[in-house]
Tab-separated table of C-alpha atoms in Angstrom:
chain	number	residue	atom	x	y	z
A	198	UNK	CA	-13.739	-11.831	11.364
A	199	UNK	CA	-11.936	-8.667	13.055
A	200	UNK	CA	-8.580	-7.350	12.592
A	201	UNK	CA	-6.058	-7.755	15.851
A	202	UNK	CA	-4.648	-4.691	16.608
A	203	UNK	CA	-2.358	-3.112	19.518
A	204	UNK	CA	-4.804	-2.643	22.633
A	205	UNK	CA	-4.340	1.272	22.748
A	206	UNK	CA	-3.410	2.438	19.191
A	207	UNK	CA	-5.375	5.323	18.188
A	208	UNK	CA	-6.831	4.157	15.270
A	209	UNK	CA	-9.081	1.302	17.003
A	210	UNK	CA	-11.754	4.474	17.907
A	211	UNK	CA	-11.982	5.325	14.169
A	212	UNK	CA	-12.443	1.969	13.326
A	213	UNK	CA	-14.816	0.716	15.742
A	214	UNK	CA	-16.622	4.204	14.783
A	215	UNK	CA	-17.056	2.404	11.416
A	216	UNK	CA	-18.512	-0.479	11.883
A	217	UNK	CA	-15.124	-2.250	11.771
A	218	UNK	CA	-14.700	-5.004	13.892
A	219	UNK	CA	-11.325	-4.473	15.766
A	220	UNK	CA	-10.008	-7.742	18.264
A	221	UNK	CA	-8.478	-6.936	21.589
A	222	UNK	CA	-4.741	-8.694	21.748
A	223	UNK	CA	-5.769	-10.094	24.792
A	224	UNK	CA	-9.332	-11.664	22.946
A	225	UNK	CA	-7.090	-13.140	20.299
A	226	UNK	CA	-5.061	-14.875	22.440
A	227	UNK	CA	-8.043	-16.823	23.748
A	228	UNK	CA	-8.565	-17.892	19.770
A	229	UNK	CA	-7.277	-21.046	18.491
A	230	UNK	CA	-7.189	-20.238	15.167
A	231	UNK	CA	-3.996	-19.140	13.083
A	232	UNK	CA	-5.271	-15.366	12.034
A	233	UNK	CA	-3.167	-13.840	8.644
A	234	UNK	CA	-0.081	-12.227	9.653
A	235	UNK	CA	0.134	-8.789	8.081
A	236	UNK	CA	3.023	-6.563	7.995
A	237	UNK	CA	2.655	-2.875	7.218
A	238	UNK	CA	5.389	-1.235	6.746
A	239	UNK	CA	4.293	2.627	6.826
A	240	UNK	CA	6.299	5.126	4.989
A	241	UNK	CA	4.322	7.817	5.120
A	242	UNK	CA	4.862	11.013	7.172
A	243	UNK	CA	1.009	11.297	8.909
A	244	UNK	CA	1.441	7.507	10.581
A	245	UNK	CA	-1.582	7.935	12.562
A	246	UNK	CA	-4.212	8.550	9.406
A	247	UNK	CA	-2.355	5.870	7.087
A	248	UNK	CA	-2.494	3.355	9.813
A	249	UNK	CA	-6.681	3.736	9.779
A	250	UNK	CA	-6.818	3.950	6.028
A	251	UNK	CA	-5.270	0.178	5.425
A	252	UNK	CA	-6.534	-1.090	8.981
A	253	UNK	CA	-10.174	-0.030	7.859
A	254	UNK	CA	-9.179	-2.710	4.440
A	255	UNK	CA	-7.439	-5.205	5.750
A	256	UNK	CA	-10.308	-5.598	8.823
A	257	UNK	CA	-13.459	-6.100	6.639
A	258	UNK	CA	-12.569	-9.449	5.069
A	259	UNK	CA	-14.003	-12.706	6.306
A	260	UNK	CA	-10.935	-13.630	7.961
A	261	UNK	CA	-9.013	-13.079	10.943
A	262	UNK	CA	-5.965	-11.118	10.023
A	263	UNK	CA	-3.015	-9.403	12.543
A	264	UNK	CA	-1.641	-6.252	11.711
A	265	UNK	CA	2.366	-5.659	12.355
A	266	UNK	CA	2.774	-2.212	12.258
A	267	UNK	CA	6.665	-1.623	11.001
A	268	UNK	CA	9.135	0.998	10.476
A	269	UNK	CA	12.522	1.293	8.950
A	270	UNK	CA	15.707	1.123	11.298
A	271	UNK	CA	18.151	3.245	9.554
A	272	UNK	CA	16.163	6.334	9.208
A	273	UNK	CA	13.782	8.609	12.333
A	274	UNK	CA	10.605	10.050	11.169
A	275	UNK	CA	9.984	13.215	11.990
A	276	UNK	CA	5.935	14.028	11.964
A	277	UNK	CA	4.864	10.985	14.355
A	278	UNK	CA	5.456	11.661	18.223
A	279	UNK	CA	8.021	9.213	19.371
A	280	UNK	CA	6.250	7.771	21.985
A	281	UNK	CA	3.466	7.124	19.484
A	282	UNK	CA	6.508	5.152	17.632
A	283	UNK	CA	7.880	3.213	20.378
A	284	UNK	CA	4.352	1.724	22.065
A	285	UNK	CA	3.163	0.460	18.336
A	286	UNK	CA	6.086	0.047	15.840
A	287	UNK	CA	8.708	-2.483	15.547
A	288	UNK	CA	11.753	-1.759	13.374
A	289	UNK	CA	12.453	-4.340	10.404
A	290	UNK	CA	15.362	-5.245	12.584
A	291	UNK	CA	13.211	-6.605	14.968
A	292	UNK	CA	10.842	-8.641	12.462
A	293	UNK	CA	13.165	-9.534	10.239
A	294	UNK	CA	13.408	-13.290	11.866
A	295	UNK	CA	9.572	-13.540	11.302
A	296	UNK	CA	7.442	-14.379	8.522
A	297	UNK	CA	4.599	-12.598	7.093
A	298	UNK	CA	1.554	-13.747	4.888
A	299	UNK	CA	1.074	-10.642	3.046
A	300	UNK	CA	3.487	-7.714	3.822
A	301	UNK	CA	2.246	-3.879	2.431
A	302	UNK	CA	5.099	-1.092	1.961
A	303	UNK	CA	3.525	2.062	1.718
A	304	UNK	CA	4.219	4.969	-0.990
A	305	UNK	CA	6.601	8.107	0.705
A	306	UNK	CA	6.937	11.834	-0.017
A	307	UNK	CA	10.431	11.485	-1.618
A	308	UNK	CA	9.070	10.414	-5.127
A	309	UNK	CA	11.078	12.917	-7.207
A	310	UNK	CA	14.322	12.646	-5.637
A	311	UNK	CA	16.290	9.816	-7.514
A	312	UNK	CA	16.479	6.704	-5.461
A	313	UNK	CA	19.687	5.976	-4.538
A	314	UNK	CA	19.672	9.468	-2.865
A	315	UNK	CA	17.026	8.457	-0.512
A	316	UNK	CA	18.388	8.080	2.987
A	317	UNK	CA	16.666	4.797	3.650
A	318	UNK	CA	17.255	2.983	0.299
A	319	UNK	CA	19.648	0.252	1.000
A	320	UNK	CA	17.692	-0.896	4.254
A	321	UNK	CA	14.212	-0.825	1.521
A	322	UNK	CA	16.435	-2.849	-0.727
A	323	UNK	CA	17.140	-5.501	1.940
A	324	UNK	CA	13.360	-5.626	3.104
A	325	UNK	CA	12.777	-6.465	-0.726
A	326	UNK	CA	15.251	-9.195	-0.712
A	327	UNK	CA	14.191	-10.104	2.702
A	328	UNK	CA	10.438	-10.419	1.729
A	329	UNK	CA	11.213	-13.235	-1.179
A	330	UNK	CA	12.448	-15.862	2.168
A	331	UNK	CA	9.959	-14.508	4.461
A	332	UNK	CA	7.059	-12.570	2.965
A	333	UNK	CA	4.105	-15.108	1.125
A	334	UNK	CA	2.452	-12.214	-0.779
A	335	UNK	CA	4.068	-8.579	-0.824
A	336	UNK	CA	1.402	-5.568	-1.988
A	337	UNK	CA	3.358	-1.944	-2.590
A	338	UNK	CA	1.703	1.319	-2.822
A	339	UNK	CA	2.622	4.370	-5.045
A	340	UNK	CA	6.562	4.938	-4.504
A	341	UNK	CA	6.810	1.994	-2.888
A	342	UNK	CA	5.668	0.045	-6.451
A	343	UNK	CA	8.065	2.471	-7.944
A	344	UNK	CA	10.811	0.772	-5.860
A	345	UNK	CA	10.217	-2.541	-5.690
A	346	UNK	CA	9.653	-2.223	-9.774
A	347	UNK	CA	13.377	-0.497	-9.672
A	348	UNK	CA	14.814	-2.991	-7.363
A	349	UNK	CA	13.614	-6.380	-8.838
A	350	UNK	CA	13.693	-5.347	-12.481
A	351	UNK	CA	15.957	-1.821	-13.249
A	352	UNK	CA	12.213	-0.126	-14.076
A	353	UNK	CA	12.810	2.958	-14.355
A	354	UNK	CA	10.991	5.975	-12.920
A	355	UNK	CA	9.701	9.489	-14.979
A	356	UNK	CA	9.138	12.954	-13.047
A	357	UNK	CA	6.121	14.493	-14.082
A	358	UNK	CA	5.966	18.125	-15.666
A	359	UNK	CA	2.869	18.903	-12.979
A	360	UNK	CA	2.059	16.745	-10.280
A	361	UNK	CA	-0.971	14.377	-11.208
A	362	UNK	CA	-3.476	14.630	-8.883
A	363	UNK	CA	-7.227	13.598	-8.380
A	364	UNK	CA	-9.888	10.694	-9.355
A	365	UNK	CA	-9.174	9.152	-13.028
A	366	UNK	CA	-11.548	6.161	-14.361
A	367	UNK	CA	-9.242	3.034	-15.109
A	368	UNK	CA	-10.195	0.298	-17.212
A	369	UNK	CA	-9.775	-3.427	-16.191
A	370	UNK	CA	-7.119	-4.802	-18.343
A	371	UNK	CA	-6.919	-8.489	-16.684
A	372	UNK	CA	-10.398	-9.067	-15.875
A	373	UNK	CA	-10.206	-12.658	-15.442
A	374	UNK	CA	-7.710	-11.985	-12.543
A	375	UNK	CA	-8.616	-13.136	-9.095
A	376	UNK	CA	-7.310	-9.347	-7.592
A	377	UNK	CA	-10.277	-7.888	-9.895
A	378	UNK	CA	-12.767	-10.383	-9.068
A	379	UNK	CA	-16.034	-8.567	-9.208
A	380	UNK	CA	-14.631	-5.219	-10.283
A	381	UNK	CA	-16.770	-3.121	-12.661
A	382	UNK	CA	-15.156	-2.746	-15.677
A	383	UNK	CA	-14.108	0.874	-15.135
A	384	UNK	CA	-12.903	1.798	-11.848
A	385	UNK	CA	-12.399	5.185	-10.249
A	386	UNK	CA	-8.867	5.827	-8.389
A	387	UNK	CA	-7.685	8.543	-6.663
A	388	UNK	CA	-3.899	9.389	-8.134
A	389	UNK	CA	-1.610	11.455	-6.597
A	390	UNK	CA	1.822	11.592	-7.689
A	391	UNK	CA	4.971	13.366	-9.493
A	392	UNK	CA	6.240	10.196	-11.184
A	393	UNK	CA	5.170	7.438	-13.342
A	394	UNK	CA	6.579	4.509	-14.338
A	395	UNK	CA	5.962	3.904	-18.398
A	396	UNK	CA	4.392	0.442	-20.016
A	397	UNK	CA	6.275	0.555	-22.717
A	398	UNK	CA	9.373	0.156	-20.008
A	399	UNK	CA	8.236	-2.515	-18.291
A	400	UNK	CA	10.185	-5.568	-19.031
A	401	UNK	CA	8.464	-8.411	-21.344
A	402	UNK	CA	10.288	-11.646	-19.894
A	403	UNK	CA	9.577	-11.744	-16.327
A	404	UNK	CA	5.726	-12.500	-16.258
A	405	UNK	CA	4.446	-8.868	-15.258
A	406	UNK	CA	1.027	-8.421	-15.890
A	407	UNK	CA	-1.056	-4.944	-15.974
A	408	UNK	CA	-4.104	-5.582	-14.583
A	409	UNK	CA	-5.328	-1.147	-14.162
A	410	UNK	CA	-4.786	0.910	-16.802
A	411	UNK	CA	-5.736	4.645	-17.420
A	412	UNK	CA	-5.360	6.200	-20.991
A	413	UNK	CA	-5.456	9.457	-18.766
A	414	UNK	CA	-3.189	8.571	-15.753
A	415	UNK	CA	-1.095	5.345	-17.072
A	416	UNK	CA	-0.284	2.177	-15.169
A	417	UNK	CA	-2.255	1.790	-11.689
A	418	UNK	CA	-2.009	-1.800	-10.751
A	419	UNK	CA	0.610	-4.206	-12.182
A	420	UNK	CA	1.267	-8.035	-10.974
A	421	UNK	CA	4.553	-9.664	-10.112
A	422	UNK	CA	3.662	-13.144	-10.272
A	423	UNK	CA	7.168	-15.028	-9.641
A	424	UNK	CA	6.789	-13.212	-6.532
A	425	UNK	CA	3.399	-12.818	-5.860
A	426	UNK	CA	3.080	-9.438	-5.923
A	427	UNK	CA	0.963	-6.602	-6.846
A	428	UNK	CA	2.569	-3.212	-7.337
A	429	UNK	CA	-0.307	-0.062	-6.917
A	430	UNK	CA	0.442	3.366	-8.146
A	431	UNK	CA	-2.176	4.870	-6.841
A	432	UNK	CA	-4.099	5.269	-3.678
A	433	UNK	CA	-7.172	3.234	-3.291
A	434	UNK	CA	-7.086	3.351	0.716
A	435	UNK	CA	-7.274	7.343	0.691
A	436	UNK	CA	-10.315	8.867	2.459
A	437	UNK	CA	-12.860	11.095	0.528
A	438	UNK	CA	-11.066	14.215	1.566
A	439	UNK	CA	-7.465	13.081	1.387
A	440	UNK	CA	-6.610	14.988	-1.912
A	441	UNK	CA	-8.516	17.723	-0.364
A	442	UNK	CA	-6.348	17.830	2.398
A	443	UNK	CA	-3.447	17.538	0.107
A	444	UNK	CA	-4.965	20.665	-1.860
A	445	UNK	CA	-5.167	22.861	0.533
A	446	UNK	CA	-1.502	21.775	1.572
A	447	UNK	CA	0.108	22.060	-2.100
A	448	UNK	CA	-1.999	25.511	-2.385
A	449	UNK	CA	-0.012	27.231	0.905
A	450	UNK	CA	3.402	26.535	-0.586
A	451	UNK	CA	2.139	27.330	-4.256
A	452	UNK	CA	-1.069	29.242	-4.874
A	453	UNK	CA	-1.336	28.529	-8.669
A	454	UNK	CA	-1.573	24.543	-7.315
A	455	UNK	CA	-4.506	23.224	-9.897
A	456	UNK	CA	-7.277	21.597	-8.342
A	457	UNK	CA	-7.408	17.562	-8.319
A	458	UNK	CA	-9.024	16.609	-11.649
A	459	UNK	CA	-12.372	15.125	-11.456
A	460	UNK	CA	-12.553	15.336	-7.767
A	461	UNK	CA	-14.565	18.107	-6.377
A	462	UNK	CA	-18.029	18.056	-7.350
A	463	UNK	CA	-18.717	20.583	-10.531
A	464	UNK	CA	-14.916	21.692	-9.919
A	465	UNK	CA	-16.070	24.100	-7.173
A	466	UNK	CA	-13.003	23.160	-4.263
A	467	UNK	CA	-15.583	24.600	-1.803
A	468	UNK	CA	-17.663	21.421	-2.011
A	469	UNK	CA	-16.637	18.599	-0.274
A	470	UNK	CA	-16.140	15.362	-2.550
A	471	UNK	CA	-18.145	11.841	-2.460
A	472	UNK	CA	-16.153	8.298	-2.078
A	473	UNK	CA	-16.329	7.305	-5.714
A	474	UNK	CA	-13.651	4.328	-5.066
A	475	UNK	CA	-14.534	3.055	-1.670
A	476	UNK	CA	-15.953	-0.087	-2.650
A	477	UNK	CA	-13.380	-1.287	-5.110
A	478	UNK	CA	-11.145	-0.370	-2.505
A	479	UNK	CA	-12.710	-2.873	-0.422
A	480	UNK	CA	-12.516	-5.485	-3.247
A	481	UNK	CA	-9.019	-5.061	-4.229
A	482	UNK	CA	-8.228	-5.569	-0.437
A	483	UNK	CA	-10.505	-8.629	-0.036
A	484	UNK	CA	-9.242	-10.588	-3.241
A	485	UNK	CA	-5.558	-10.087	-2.293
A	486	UNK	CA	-6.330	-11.870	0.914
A	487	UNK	CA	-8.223	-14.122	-0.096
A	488	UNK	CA	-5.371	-15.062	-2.668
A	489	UNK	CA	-3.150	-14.953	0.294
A	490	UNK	CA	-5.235	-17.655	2.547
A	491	UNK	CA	-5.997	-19.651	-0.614
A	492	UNK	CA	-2.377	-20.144	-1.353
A	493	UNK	CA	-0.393	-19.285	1.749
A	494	UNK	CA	1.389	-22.479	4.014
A	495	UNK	CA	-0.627	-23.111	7.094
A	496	UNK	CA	2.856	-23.073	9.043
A	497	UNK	CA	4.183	-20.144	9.015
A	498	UNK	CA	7.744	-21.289	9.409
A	499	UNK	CA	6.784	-22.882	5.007
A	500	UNK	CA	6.675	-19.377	3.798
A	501	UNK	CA	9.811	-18.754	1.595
A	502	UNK	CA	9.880	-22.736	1.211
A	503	UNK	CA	7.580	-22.526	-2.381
A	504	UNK	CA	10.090	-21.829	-5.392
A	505	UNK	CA	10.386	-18.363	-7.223
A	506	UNK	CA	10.973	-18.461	-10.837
C-alpha cells in the first residue's frame, strides 16, 4: 500500500523516482480504509532530505500509512524556507488534540550541549508526556533516544573524545524480538554522533531491553516496552552518501576531521560508498509497523486507553 503524503511536498518526486508508491490526499480520501497515522516530528536542520529518508521507510510496508509532518512551537528553524514550513508542517500545538499510531522524533545537531540548555527542551518534554495519552507506539532517533532515555528514566548522556562516525557491524542481542524479525545476525549501521549513552547506566527495573549492540560503537537500538517504544542511536534511514556529505562538511570547519570508519570503500574518501544497511533499514521500519497495526486500537480515539506499567 502507498504512503499519503501532502499533494505538493517535494519529496513525493524522489520517492515516486524510487519505486515508492506515494497516495495523492485527494486519492485517499476516496479510500475507506483507516490508513496508520504517523507523526514525524523532524528535528533536523536539512527538513527537505530527512523528510525523504523516513518517507522512503515508512511507504514500503504492506499497509496504508499517513505521514504528519510536525515541528516544535516554541523554537524557528533556521535552514528550511518558511514557506516550505508553513504549506507542510503543523506545530505540536496544533496536533496535540490528535492521536497518533506510531509517532518518530528525529535526532538534532545540539547533542553535546547539556539538555536543559537546549532552547526547545521543555516543549520536547511535554511531547514525551503527551505521547504516553496520545501516541500508540513512539520510535526516537539518535538525540532524540538520548532524550526520551533522559526524560523517562534520568539516563544519562556521555560526550565523546572524537565524534564517532561511519558504518560499524552490530550484533543482534534480542533476536527473538519481533523489531528484528528476519535480521541477519550482524547488521551494518551507519553511526554518527558525539554522545553515547552507556549500558551499564541503563536502569535494570523498568523492562528496557537492548536489542543492537556494537562492541565497537555501544548501544544502537534499545526497547521501552511499558511504553512501547524503541529508542535508535544511530541512523538507519541515512542515504549512501549521507556521512559523505557530513565529511566533507566536518572537513571545511576542521581539516584534520578523520574519515568515517569503515565507510568509503578501501578508505580512499574519493570513492563513493555502497548501501551496506539499506535493507535492514527496510526491516526495522516494516516490523515496527507491523507491531503497530498488530497491536494498535482500530479507533483512534482508544489510543492512550491501554494501561502503562
Amino acid at each position: 500500500m502507498p504512503i499519503k503524503i501532502p499533494d505538493a511536498l517535494p519529496a513525493r518526486a524522489t520517492l515516486e523516482a524510487e519505486g515508492v508508491i506515494v497516495m495523492a490526499e485527494t486519492q485517499a480520501a476516496r479510500q475507506d480504509i483507516r490508513p496508520l497515522r504517523i507523526g514525524l516530528l523532524n528535528l533536523m536542520p536539512d527538513k527537505p532530505k530527512t523528510e525523504i529518508q523516513f518517507a522512503r521507510l515508512l511507504g514500503a510496508t504492506p499497509l496504508q500509512v499517513e505521514l504528519s509532518l510536525v515541528q516544535l512551537a516554541s523554537y524557528t528553524p533556521r535552514n528550511t524556507p518558511p514557506e516550505h514550513l508553513a504549506a507542510f508542517y503543523r506545530t505540536w500545538d496544533e496536533v496535540k488534540h490528535e492521536r497518533f499510531d506510531g509517532f518518530v522524533v528525529t535526532g538534532a545537531p545540539v547533542e553535546t550541549l547539556p539538555f536543559e540548555q537546549v532552547d526547545y527542551w521543555d516543549e520536547l518534554r511535554r511531547i514525551f508526556d503527551w505521547s504516553e495519552s496520545h501516541v500508540h507506539s513512539g520510535l526516537n532517533i539518535c538525540w532524540a533516544a538520548q532524550a526520551a532515555l533522559r526524560h523517562f528514566h534520568g539516563v544519562g548522556k556521555h560526550v565523546l573524545p572524537a565524534k564517532r562516525s561511519g558504518v560499524f557491524t552490530h550484533r543482534l542481542v534480542a533476536p527473538a524480538s519481533p523489531y528484528l524479525r528476519g535480521m541477519s545476525d550482524e547488521v551494518d549501521v551507519p553511526v554518527s554522533r558525539w554522545t553515547e549513552v552507556r549500558r551499564e547506566e541503563l536502569p535494570q527495573h523498568v523492562g528496557l531491553k537492548v536489542l543492537l549492540e556494537s562492541d565497537e560503537a555501544g548501544l544502537c537500538l534499545v526497547e521501552d516496552p511499558a511504553r512501547r517504544g524503541l529508542h535508535m542511536f544511530n541512523h538507519l534511514e541515512y542515504d549512501a552518501a549521507t556521512l559523505a556529505d557530513e565529511f566533507v562538511r566536518d572537513r571545511a570547519k576542521d581539516p584534520a576531521t578523520p574519515q568515517p570508519l569503515h565507510y568509503f570503500p578501501g578508505g580512499d574518501p574519493d570513492r563513493a560508498p555502497g548501501n551496506r544497511w539499506r535493507s535492514h533499514a527496510h526491516l526495522l521500519f516494516a516490523n515496527w509497523i507491523n507491531e503497530i497495526y498488530r497491536t494498535t486500537p482500530y479507533n483512534l480515539a482508544d489510543i492512550g486507553a491501554e494501561a502503562y506499567v
